[in-house]
Coordinates of C-alpha atoms and ligand atoms in Angstrom, one line a residue:
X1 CA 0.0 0.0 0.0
X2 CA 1.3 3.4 -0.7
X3 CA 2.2 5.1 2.3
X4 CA 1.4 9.0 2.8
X5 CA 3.9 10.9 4.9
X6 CA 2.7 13.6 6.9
X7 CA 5.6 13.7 10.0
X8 CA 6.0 17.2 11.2
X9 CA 9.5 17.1 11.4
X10 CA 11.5 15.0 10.4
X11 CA 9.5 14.8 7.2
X12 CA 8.9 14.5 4.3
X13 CA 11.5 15.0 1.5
X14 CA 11.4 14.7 -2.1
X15 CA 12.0 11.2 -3.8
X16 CA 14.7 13.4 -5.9
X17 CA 16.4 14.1 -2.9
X18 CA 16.5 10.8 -1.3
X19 CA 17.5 8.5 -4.6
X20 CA 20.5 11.3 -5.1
X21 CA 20.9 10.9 -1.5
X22 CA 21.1 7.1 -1.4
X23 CA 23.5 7.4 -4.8
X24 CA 25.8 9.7 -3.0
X25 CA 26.5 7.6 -0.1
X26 CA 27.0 4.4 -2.6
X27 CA 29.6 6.9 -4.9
X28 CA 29.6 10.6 -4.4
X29 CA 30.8 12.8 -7.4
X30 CA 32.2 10.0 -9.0
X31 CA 35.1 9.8 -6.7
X32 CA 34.5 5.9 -6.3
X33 CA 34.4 6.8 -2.6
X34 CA 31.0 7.5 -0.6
X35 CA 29.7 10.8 0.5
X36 CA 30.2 9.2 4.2
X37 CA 33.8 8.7 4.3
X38 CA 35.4 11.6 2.2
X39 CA 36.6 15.3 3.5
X40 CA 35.0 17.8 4.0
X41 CA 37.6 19.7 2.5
X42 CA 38.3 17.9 -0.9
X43 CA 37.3 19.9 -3.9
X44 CA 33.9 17.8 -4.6
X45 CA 32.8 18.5 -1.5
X46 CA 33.4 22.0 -0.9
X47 CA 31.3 22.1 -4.6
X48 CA 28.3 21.1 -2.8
X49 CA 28.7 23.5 0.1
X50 CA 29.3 26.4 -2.4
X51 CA 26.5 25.2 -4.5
X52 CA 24.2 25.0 -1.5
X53 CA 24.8 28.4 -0.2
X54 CA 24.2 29.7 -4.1
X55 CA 21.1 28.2 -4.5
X56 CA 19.7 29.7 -1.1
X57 CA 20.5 32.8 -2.4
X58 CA 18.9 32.9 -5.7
X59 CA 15.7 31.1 -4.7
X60 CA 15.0 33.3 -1.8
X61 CA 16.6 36.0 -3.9
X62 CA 18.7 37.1 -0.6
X63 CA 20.4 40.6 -1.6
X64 CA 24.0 41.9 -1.3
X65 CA 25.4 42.3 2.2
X66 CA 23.7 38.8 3.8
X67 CA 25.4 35.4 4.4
X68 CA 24.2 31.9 4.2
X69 CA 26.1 29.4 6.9
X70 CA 25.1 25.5 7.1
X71 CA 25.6 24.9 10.8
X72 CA 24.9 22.0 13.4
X73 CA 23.1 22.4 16.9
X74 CA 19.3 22.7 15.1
X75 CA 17.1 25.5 15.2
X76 CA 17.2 25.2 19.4
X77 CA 20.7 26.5 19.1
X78 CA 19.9 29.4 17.4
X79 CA 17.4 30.4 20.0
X80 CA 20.5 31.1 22.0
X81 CA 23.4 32.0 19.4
X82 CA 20.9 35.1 17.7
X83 CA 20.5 36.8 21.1
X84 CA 24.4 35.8 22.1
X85 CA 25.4 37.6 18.5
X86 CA 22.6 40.5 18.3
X87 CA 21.1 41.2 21.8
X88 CA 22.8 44.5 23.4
X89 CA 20.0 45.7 25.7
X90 CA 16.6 44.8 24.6
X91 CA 15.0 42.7 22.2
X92 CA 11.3 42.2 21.4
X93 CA 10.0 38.7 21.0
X94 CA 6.3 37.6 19.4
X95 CA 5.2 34.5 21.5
X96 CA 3.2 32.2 19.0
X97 CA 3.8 29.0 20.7
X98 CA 6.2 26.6 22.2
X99 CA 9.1 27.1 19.9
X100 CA 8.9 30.6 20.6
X101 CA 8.9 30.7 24.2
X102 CA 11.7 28.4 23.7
X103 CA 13.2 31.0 21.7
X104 CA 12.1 33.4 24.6
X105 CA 13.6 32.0 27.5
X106 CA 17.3 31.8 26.0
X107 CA 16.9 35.7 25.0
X108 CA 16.7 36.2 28.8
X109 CA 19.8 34.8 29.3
X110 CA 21.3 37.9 27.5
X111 CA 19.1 40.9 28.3
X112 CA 15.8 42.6 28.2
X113 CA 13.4 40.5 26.4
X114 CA 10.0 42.3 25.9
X115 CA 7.2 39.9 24.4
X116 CA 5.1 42.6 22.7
X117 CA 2.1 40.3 22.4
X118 CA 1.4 36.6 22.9
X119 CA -1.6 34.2 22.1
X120 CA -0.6 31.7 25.1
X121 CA -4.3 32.6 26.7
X122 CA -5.9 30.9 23.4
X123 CA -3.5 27.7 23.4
X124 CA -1.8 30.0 20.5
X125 CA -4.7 29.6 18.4
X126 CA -4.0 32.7 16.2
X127 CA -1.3 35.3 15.5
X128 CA -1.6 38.5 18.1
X129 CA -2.1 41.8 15.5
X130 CA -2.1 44.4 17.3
X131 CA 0.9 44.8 19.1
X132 CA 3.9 47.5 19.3
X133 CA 7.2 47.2 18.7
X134 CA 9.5 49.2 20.9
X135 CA 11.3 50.8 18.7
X136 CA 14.9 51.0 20.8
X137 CA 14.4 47.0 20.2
X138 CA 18.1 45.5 19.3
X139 CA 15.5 43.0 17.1
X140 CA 12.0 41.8 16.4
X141 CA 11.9 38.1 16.9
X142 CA 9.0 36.2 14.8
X143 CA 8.6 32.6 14.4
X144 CA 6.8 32.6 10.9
X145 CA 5.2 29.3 11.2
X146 CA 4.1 27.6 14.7
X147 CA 4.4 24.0 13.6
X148 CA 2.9 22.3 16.9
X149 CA -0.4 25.1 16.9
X150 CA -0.7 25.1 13.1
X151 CA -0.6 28.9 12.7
X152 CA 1.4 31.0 10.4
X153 CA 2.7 34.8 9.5
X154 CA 1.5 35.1 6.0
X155 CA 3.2 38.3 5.5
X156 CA 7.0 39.4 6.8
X157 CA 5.6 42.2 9.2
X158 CA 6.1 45.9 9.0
X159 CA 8.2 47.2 12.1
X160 CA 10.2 49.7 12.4
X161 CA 13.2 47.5 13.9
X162 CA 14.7 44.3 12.2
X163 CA 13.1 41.6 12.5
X164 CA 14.7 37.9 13.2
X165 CA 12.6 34.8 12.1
X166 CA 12.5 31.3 13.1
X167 CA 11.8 30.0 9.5
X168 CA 12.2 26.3 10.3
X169 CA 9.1 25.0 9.4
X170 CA 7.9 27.4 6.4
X171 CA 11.5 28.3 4.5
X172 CA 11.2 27.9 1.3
X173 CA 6.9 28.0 1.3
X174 CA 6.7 31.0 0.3
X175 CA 8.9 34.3 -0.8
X176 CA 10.3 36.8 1.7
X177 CA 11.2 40.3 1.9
X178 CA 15.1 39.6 2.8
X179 CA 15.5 42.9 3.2
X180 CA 13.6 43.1 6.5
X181 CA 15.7 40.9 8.4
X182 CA 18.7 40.4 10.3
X183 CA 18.8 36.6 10.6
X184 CA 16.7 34.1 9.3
X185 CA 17.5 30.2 10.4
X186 CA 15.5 27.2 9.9
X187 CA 16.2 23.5 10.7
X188 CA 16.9 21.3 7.7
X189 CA 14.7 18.5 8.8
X190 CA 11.0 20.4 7.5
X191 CA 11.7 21.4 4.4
X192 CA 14.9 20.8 3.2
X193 CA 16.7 17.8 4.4
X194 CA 17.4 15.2 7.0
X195 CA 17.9 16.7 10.3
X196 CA 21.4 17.8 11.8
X197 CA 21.7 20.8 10.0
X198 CA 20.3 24.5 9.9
X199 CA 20.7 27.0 8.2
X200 CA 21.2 31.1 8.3
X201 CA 20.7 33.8 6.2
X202 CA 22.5 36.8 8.2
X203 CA 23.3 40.3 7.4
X204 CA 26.9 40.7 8.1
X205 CA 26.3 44.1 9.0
X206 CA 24.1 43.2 12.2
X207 CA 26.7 41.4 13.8
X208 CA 29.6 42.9 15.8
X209 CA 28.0 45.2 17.6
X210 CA 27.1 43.4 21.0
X211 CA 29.7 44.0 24.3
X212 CA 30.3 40.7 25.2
X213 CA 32.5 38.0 23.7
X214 CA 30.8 35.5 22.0
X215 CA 32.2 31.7 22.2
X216 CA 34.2 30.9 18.6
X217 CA 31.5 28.3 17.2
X218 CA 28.8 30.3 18.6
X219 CA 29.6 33.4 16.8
X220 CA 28.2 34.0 13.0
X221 CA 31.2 35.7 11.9
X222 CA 33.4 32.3 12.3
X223 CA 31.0 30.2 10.1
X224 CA 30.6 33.0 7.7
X225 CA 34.4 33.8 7.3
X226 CA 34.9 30.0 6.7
X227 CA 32.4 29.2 4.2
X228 CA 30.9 26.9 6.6
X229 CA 34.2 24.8 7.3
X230 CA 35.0 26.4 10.3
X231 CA 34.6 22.5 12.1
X232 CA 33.3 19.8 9.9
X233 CA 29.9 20.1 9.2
X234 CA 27.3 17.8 8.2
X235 CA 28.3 16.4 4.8
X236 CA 25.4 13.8 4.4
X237 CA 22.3 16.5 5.2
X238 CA 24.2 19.4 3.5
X239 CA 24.2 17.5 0.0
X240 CA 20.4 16.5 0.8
X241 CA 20.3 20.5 0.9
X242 CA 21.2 20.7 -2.2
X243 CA 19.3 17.9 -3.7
X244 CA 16.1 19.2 -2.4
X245 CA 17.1 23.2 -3.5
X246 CA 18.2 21.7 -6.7
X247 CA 14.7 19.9 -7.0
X248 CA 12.9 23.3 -5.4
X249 CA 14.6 25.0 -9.1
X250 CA 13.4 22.5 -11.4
X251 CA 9.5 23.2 -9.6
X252 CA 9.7 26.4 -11.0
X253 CA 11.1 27.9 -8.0
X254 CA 9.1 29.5 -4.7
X255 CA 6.2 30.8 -6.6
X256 CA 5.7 27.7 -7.7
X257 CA 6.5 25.9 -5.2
X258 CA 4.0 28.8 -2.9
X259 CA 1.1 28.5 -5.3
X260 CA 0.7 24.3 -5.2
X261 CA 1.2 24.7 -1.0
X262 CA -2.2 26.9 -1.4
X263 CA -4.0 25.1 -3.0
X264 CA -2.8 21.4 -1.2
X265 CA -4.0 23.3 1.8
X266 CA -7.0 25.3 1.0
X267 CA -7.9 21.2 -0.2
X268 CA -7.3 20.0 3.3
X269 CA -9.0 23.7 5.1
X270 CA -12.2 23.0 2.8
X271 CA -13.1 19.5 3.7
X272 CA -12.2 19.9 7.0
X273 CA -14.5 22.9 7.1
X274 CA -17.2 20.9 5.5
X275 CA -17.3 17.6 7.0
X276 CA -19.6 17.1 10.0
X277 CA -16.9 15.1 12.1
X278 CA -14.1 17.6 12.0
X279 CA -12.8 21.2 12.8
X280 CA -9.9 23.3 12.8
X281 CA -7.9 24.6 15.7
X282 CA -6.3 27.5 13.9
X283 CA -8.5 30.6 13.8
X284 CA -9.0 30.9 9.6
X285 CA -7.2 33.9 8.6
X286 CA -4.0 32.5 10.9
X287 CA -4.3 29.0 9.3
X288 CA -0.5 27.5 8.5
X289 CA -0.3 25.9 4.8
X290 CA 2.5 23.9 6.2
X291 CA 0.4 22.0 9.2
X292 CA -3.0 21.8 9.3
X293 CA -4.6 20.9 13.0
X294 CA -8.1 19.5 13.1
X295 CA -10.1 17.8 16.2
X296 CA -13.4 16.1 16.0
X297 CA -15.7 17.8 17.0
X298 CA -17.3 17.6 20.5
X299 CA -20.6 15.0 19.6
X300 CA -17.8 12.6 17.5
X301 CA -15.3 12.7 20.0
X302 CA -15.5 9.4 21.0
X303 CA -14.4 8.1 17.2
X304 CA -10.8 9.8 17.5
X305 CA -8.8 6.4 18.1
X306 CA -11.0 4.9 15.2
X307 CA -10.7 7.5 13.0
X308 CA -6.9 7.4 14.0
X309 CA -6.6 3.3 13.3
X310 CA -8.9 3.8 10.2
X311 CA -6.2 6.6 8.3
X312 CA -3.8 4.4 9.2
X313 CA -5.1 1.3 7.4
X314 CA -5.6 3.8 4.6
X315 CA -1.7 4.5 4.3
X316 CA -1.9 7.7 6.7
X317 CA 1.6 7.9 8.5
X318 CA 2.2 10.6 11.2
X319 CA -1.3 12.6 11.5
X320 CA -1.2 12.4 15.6
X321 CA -1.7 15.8 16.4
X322 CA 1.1 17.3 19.3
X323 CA 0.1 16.5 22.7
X324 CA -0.5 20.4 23.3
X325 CA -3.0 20.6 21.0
X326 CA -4.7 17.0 20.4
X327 CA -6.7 15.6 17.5
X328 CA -4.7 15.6 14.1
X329 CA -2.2 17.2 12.7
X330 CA -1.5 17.1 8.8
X331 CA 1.7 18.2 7.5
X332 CA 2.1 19.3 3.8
X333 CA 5.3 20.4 3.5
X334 CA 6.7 21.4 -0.3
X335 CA 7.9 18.1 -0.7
X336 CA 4.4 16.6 -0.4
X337 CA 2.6 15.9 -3.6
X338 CA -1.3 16.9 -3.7
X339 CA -2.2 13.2 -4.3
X340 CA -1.3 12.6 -0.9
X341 CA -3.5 15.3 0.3
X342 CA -6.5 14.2 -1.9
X343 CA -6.2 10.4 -0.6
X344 CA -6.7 12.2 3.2
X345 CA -9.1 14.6 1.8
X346 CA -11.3 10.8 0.9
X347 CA -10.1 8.9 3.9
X348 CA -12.0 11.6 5.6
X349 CA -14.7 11.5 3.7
X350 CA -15.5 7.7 3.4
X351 CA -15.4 7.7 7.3
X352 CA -17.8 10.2 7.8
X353 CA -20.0 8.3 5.4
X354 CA -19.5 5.2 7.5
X355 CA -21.1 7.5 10.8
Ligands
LIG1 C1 11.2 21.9 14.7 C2 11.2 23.3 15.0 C3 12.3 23.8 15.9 C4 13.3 22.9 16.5 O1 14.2 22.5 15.7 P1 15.5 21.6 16.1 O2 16.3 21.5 14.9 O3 15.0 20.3 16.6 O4 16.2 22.3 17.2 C5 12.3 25.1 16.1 N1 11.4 26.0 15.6 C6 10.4 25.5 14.8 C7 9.4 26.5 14.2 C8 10.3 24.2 14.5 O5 9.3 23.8 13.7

């Protein structure tokens, strides 16, 4: 039976990106040798890191004056290293769920952390509006998609400081105003490739202007002025990278890719919006394209494990929603083809014929 991946992280990638995986570790570049057991530093592979930094930059069109770096520790280590790197006195922070009060608490380690709004009293059902941002704010921390609460910042917002974004589960969804930000990271393991390594898009100019000294592999400038290659980095999900951005070109690039992500979701959105055993979490105008998070509703709630078993049989894999939120959670990352989507969209509806 064909299975239907819809993990929230690790995820799905694209079959393009796993066969040229899988051929790379049998004999990368033609060197005889596999991707696992050659350096970092010979000239094939330093190809692929200069390749995948390239591509970065000319799909999310990223301007003069900003850096890409490939670096280990996940996204969870950039919730410390941006405020280590950027924080002086104050930064503002948006909390829109758990990865940004993750992001939250770290930032105190460093300074003044103002959260200028926060949707914690809704169990982060929507994206707060109408906030401030102060405006002697080092930054503006965002986290553009809340993977867990299925929410998402459609729009790179208008402040009048820089902003800093948590990317790691919509990068690449959609285009983005470069131009706004200091720093924009994102774990590989949503959209891009198998987890153990994350990337950054920084603007050199932001950095080297905090008072304190900042550990050597903790501080941007080291992996920026070594390409990277400062310590050895993840060959094996850095040549995923560049599978996957490789494959993201061939699509057409992110307008494409942003325009098949609407319409796989609004898919999903409508038939949960329409079928009598089902709603969604996420207030509509907030709703994520990259998770959708649906319970049943209160009179069906005894069917959840059945519906559960039932997808399952069906060739559903990973549509348990996060324990903070319950129900289901459906993740359609780029990589997912709308096929997939359509054979939930009739799972769904063949057992609501069957109550
Ligand atoms: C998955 C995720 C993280 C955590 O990433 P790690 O690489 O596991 O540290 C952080 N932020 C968001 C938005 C995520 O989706």
């Amino acid at each position: 039976m064909k299975k239907h991946n819809f993990y929230a992280g690790p995820s799905i990638l694209s079959e393009y990106t796993i066969k040229n995986t899988a051929a790379a570790v049998e004999n990368f570049a033609g060197t005889g040798l596999s991707l696992l057991e050659v350096s970092h530093r010979s000239k094939e592979f330093v190809a692929v890191m200069d390749e995948a930094q390239a591509l970065v930059k000319e799909l999310l069109e990223v301007p003069a004056g900003y850096e890409v770096i490939f670096v280990g520790g996940g996204a969870s280590m950039q919730f410390c290293m941006v405020p280590f790197n950027l924080l002086n006195k104050k930064a503002s922070y948006l909390d829109t769920g758990t990865w940004a009060s993750k992001a939250i608490k770290e930032a105190k380690l460093f300074g003044e952390v103002d959260v200028v709004a926060s949707s914690k009293e809704a169990n982060y059902t929507y994206i707060p509006k109408n906030y401030t941002v102060p405006e002697d704010s080092d930054y503006f921390h965002i986290t553009t998609n809340n993977t867990i609460y299925g929410t998402e910042l459609h729009n790179d917002p208008d402040v009048k400081v820089p902003l800093v974004a948590d990317m790691s589960s919509d990068i690449f969804s959609r285009p983005v105003d470069i131009t706004k930000y200091n720093i924009i990271y994102a774990g590989a393991q949503k959209n891009l490739a198998p987890a153990g390594v994350t990337i950054a898009i920084v603007r050199t100019d932001a950095l080297g202007h905090v008072d304190r000294s900042i550990p050597t592999m903790l501080n941007y400038k080291t992996h920026i002025e070594k390409g990277s290659m400062f310590n050895t980095p993840p060959v094996l999900p850095v040549y995923s990278a560049l599978q996957t951005l490789k494959y993201y070109k061939e699509l057409g690039g992110i307008p494409a890719i942003q325009k098949k992500n609407i319409e796989k979701a609004s898919l999903l959105y409508d038939e949960i919006d329409r079928n009598k055993l089902f709603h969604g979490t996420a207030v509509p105008e907030d709703r994520s394209l990259m998770n959708v998070c649906f319970v049943m509703n209160e009179e069906y709630k005894d069917l959840e494990a059945e519906f559960a078993s039932f997808a399952a049989s069906k060739g559903m894999i990973g549509i348990k929603g996060h324990r903070s939120v319950g129900g289901f959670r459906a993740s359609l990352y780029n990589a997912m083809p709308v096929e997939s989507v359509k054979a939930l969209i009739d799972t769904m509806k063949e057992f609501e014929k069957e109550h």
